PDB file of C-alpha atoms in Angstrom:
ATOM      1  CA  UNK C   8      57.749 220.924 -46.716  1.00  0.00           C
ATOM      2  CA  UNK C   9      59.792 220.905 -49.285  1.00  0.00           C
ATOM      3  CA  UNK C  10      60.669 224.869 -51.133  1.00  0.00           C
ATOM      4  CA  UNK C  11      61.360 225.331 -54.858  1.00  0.00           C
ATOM      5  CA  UNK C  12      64.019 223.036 -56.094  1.00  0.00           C
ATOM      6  CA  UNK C  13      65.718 223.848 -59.219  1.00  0.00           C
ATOM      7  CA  UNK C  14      68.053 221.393 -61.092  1.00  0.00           C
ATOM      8  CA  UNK C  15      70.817 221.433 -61.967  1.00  0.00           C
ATOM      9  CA  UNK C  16      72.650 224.097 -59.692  1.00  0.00           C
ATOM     10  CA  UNK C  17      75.702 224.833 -62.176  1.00  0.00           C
ATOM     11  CA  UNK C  18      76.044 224.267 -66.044  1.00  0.00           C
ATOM     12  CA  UNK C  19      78.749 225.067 -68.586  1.00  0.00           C
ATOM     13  CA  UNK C  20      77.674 224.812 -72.397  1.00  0.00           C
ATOM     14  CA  UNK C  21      79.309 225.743 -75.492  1.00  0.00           C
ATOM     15  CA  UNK C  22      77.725 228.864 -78.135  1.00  0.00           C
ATOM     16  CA  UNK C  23      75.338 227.731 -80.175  1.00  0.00           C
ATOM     17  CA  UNK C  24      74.160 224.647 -77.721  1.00  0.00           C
ATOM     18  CA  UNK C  25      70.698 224.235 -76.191  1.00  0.00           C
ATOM     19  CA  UNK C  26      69.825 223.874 -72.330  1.00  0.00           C
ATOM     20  CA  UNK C  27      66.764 222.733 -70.293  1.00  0.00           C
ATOM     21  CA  UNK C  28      66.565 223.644 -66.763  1.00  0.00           C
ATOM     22  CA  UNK C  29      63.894 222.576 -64.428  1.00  0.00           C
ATOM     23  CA  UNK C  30      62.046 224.041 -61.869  1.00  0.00           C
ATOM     24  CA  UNK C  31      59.915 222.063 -59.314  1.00  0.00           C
ATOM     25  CA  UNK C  32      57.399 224.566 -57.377  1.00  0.00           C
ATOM     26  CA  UNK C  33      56.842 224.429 -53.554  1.00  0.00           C
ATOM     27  CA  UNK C  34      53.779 222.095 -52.512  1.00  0.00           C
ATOM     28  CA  UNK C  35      50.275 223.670 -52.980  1.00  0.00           C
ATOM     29  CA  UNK C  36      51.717 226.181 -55.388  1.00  0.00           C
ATOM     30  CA  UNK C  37      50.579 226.372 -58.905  1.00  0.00           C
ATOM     31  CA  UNK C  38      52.318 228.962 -60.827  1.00  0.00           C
ATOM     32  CA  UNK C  39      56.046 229.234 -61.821  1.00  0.00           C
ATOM     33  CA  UNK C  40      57.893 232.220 -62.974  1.00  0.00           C
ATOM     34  CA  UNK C  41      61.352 232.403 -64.341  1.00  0.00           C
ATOM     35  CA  UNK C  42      64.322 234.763 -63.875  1.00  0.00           C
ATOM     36  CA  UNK C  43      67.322 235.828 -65.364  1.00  0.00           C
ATOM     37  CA  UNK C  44      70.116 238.078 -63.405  1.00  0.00           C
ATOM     38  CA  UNK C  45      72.556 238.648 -64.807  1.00  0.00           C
ATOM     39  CA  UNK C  46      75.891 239.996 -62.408  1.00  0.00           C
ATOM     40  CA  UNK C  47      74.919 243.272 -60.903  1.00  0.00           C
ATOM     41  CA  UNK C  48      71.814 243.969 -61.722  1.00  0.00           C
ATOM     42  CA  UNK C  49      68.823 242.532 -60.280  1.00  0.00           C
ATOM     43  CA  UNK C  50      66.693 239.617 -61.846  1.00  0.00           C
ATOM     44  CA  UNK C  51      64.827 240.051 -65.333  1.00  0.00           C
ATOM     45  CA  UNK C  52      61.062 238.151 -65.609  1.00  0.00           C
ATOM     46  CA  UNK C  53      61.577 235.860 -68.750  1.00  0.00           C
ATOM     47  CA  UNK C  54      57.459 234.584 -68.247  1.00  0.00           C
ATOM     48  CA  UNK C  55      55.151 232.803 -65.984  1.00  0.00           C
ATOM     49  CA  UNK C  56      53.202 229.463 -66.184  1.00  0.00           C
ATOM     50  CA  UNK C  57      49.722 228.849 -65.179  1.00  0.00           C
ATOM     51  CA  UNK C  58      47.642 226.170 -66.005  1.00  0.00           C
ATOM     52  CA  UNK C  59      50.372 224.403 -68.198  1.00  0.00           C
ATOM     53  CA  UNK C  60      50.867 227.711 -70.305  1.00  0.00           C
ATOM     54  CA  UNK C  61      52.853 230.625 -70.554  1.00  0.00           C
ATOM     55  CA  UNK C  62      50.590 233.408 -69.144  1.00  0.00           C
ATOM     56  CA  UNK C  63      52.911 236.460 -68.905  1.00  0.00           C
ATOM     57  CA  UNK C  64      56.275 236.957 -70.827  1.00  0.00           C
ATOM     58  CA  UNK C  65      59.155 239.243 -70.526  1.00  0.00           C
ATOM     59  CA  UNK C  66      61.315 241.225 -73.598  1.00  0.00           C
ATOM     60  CA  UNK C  67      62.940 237.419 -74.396  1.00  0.00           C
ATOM     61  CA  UNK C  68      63.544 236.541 -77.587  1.00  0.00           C
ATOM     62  CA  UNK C  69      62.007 233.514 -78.543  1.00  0.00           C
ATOM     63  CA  UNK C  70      64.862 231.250 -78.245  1.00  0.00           C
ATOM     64  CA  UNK C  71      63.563 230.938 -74.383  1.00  0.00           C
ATOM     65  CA  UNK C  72      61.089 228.712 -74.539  1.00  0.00           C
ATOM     66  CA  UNK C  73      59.208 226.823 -71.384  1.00  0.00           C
ATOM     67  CA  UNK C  74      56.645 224.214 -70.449  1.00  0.00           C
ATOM     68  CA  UNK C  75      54.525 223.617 -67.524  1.00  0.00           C
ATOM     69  CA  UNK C  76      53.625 219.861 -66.725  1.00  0.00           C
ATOM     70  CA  UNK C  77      50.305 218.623 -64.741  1.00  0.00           C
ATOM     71  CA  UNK C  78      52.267 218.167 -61.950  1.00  0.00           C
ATOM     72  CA  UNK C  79      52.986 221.924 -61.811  1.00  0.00           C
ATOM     73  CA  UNK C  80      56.785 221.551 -62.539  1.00  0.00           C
ATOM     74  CA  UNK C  81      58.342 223.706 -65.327  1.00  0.00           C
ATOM     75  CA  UNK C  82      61.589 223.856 -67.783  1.00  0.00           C
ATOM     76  CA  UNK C  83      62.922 226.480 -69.434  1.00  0.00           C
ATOM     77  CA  UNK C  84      64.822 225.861 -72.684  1.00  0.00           C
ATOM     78  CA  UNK C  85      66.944 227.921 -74.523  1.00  0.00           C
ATOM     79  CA  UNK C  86      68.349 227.343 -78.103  1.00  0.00           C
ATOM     80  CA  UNK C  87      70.817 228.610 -79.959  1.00  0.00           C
ATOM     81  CA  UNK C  88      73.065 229.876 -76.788  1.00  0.00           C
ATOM     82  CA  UNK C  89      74.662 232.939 -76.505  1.00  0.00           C
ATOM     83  CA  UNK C  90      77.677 234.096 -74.387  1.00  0.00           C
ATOM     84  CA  UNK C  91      75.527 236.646 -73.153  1.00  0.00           C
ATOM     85  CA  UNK C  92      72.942 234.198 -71.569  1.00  0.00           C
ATOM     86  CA  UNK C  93      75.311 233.545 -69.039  1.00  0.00           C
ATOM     87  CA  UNK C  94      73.574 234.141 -65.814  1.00  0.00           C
ATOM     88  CA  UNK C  95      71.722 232.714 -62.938  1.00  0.00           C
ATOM     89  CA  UNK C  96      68.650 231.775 -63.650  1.00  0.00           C
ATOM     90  CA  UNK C  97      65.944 232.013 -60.726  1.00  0.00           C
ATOM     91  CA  UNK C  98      62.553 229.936 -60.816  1.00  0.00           C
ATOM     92  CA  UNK C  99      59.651 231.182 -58.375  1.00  0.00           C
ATOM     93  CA  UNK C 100      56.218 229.367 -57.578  1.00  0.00           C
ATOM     94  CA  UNK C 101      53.223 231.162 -56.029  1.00  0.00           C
ATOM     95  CA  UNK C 102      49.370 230.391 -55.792  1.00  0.00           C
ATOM     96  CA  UNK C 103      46.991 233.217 -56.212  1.00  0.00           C
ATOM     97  CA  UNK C 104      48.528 235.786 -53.794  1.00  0.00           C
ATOM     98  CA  UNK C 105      51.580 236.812 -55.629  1.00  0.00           C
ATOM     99  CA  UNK C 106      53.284 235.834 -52.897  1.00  0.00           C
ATOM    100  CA  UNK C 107      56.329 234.597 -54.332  1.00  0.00           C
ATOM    101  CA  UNK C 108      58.901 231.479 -52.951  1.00  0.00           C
ATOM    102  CA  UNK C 109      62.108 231.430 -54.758  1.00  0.00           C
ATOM    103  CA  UNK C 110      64.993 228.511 -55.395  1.00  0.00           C
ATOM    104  CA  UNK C 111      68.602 228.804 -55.013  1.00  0.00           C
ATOM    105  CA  UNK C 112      68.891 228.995 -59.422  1.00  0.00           C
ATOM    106  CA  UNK C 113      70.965 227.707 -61.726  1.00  0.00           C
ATOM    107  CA  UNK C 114      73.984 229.429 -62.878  1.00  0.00           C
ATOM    108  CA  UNK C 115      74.115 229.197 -66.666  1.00  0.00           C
ATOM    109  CA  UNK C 116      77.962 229.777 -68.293  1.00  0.00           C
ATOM    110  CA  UNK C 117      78.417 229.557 -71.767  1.00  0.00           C
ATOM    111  CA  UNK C 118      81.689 229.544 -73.381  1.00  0.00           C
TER     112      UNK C 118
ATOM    113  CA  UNK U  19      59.427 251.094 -69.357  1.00  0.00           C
ATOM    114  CA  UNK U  20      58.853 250.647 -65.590  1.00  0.00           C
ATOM    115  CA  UNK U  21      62.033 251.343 -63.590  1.00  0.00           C
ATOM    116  CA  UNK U  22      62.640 250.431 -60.236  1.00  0.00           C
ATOM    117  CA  UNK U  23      65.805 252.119 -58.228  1.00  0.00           C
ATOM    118  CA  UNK U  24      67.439 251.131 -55.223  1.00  0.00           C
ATOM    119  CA  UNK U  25      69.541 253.400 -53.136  1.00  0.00           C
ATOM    120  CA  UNK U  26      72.479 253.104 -51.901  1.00  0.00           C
ATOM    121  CA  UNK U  27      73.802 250.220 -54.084  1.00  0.00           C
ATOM    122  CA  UNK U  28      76.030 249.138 -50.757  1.00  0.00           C
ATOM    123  CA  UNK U  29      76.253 250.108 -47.675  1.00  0.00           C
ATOM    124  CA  UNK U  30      78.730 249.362 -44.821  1.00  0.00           C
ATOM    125  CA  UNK U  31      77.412 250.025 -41.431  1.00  0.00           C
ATOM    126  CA  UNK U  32      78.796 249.280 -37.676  1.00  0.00           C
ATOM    127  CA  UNK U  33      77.058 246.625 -35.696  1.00  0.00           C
ATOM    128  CA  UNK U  34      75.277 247.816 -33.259  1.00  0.00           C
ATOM    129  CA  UNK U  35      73.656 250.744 -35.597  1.00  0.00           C
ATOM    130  CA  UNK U  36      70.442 250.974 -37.366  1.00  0.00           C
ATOM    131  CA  UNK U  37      70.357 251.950 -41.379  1.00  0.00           C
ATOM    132  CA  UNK U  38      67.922 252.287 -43.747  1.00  0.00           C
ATOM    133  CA  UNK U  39      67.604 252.510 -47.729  1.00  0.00           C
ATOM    134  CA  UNK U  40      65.103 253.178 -50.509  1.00  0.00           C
ATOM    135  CA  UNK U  41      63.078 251.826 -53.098  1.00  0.00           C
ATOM    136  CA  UNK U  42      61.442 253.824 -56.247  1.00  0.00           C
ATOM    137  CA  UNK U  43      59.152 252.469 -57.787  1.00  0.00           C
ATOM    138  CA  UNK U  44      56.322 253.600 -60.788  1.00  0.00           C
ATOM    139  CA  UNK U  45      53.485 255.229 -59.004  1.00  0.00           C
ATOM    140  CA  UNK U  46      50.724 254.034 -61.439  1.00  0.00           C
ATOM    141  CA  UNK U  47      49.276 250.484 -61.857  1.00  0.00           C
ATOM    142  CA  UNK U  48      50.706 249.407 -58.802  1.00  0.00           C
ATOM    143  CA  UNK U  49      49.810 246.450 -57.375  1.00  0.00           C
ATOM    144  CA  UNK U  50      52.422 245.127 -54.646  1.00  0.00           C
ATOM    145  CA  UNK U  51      55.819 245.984 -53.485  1.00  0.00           C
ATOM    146  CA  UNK U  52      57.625 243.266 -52.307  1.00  0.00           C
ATOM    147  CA  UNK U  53      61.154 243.484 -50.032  1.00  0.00           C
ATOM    148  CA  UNK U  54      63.437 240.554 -50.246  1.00  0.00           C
ATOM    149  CA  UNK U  55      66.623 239.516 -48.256  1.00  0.00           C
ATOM    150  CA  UNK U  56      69.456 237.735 -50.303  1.00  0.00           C
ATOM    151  CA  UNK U  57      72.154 236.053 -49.134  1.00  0.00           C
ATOM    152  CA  UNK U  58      74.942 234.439 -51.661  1.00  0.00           C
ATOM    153  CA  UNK U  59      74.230 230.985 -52.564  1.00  0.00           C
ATOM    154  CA  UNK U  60      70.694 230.649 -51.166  1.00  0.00           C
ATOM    155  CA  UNK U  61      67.369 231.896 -52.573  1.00  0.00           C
ATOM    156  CA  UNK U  62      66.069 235.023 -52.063  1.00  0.00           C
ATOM    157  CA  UNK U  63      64.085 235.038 -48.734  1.00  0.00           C
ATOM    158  CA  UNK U  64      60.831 236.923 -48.582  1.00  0.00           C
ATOM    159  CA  UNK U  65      60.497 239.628 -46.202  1.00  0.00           C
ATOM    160  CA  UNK U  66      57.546 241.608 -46.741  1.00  0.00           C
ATOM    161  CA  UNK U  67      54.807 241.909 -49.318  1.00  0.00           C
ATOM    162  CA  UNK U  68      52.956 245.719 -49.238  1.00  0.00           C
ATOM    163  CA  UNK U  69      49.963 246.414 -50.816  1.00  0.00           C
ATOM    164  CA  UNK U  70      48.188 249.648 -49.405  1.00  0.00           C
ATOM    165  CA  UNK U  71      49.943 253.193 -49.256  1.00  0.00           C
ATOM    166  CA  UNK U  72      50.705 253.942 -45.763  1.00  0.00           C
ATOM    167  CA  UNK U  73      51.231 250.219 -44.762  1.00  0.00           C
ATOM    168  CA  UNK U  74      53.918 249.625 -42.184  1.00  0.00           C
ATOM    169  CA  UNK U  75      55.176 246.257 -41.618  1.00  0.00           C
ATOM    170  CA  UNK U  76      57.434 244.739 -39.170  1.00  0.00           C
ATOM    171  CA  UNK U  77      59.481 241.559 -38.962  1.00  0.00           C
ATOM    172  CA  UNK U  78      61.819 241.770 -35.841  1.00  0.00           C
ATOM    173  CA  UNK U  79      64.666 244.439 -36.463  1.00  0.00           C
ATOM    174  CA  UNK U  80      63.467 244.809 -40.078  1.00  0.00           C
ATOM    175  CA  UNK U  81      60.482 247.110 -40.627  1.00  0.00           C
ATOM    176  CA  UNK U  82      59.010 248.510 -43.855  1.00  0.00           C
ATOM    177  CA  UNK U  83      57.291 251.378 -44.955  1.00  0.00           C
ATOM    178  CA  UNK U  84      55.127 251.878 -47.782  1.00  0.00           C
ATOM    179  CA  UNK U  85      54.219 255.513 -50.141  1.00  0.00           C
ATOM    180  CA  UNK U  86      52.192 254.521 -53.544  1.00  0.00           C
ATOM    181  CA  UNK U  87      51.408 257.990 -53.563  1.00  0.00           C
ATOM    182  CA  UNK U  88      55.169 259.074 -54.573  1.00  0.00           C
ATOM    183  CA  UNK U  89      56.466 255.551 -55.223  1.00  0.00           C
ATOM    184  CA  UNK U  90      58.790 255.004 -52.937  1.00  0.00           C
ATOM    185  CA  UNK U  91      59.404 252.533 -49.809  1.00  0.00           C
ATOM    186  CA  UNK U  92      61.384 252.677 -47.283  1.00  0.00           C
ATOM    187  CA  UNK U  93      63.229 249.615 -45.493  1.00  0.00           C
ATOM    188  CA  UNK U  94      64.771 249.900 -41.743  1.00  0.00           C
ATOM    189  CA  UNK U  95      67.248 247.708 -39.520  1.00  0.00           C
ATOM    190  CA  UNK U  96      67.388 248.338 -36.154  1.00  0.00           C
ATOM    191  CA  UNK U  97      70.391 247.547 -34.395  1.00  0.00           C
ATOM    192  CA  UNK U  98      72.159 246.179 -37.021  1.00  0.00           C
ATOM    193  CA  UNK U  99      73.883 242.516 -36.283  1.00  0.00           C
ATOM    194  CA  UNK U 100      76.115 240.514 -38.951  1.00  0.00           C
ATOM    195  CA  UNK U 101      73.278 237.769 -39.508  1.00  0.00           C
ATOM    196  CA  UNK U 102      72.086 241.066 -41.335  1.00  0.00           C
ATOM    197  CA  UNK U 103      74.683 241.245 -43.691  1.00  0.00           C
ATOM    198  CA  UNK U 104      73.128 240.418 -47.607  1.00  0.00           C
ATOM    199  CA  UNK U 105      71.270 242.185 -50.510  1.00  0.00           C
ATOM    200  CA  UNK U 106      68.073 243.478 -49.910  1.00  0.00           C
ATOM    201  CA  UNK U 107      65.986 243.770 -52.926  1.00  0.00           C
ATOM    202  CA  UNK U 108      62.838 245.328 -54.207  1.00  0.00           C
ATOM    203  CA  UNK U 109      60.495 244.246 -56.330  1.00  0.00           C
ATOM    204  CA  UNK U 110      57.397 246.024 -57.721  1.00  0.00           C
ATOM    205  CA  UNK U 111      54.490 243.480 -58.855  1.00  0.00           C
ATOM    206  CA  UNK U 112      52.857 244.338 -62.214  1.00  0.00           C
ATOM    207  CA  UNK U 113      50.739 242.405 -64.310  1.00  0.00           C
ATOM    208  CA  UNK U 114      52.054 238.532 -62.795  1.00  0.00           C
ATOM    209  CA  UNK U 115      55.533 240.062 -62.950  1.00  0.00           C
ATOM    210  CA  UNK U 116      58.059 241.062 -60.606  1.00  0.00           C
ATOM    211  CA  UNK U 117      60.134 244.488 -61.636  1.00  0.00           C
ATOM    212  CA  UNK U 118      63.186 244.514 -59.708  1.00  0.00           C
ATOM    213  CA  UNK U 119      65.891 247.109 -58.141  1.00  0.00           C
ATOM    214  CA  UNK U 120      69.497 246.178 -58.362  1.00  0.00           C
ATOM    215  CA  UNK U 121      69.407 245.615 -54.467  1.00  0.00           C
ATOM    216  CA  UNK U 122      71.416 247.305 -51.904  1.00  0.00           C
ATOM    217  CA  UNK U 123      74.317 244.844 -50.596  1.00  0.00           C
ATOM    218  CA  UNK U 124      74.403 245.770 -46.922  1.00  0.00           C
ATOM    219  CA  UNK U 125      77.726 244.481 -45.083  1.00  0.00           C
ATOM    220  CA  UNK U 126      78.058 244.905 -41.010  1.00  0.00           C
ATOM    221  CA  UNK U 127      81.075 245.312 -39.722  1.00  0.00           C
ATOM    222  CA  UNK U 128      82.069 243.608 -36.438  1.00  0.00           C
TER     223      UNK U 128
END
């Protein structure tokens, strides 16, 4: 039984540059959060997907954007990067009792 | 703003020894406290998931304890090994979101 798989594991982009990252939820799970930690601190909710929409969402501006597909799997975009959105991004699935299953992230550096 | 603090931010202990550290957390609309383990590289590994003041909970060495009352929890190791070695982090549920600690980076030494 395949966990939470996120994709891809490491990215460098340039200011100013957009990203997707993708998020694919553990089986039977239906909801996907997303993460941001940045180094020492712990992680920061960006929002959460239910139902193919964004059902919760964190103090992100709106150049963090996301989708939820049929299939349960999620992307988070951002636009317009900033050197300070360098971080590791964490997605977590869950189904109705908040308990949560995490994947390994993707660290985001942008230069 | 909801805060959650973790105490101490790292820890070095002997093997052999049992430590413990803190979580504090908002003591209104509470929902769940959760306790993850986090080793470098991997994905945060659930350990426990509280939800009623006064719960105790207990996962081999690692137990948990659990005050809604004053907001805080409590996490134990007994008989620390260096499989133990990682971050443990907090996280208090609100509202379909998780509010998390900074973690305490626990390192055993041989």
């Amino acid at each position: 039984d395949a966990g939470v798989t996120q994709s891809p594991t490491h990215l460098i982009k340039t200011r100013g540059q957009q990203v997707t990252l993708r998020c694919s939820p553990k089986s039977g799970h239906d909801t996907v959060s997303w993460y941001q930690q940045a180094l020492g601190q712990g992680p920061q909710f960006i929002f959460q997907y239910y139902e193919e929409e964004e059902r919760q969402r964190g103090n992100f501006p709106d150049r963090f954007s996301g989708h939820q597909f049929p299939n349960y799997s999620s992307e988070l975009n951002v636009n317009a990067l900033l050197l300070g959105d360098s971080a590791l991004y964490l997605c977590a699935s869950s189904r109705g009792d908040r308990g949560y299953t995490f994947g390994s992230g993707t660290r985001l550096t942008v230069v | 703003i909801l805060n959650v603090e973790q105490s101490p931010q790292s820890l070095h202990v002997q093997e052999g020894d049992s430590t413990n550290f803190t979580c504090s957390f908002p003591s209104s609309n509470f929902y769940a406290l959760h306790w993850y383990r986090w080793e470098t590289a991997k994905s945060p590994e659930a350990l426990f998931v509280m939800t009623l003041n006064g719960d105790e909970k207990k996962k081999g060495r690692i137990s948990a304890t659990l005050n809604t009352k004053e907001g805080y929890s409590y996490l134990y190791i007994k008989g620390s090994q260096p499989e133990d070695s990682a971050t443990y982090l907090c996280a208090f549920d609100s509202n379909y979101q998780l509010i998390w600690g900074a973690g305490t980076k626990l390192i055993i030494k041989p």
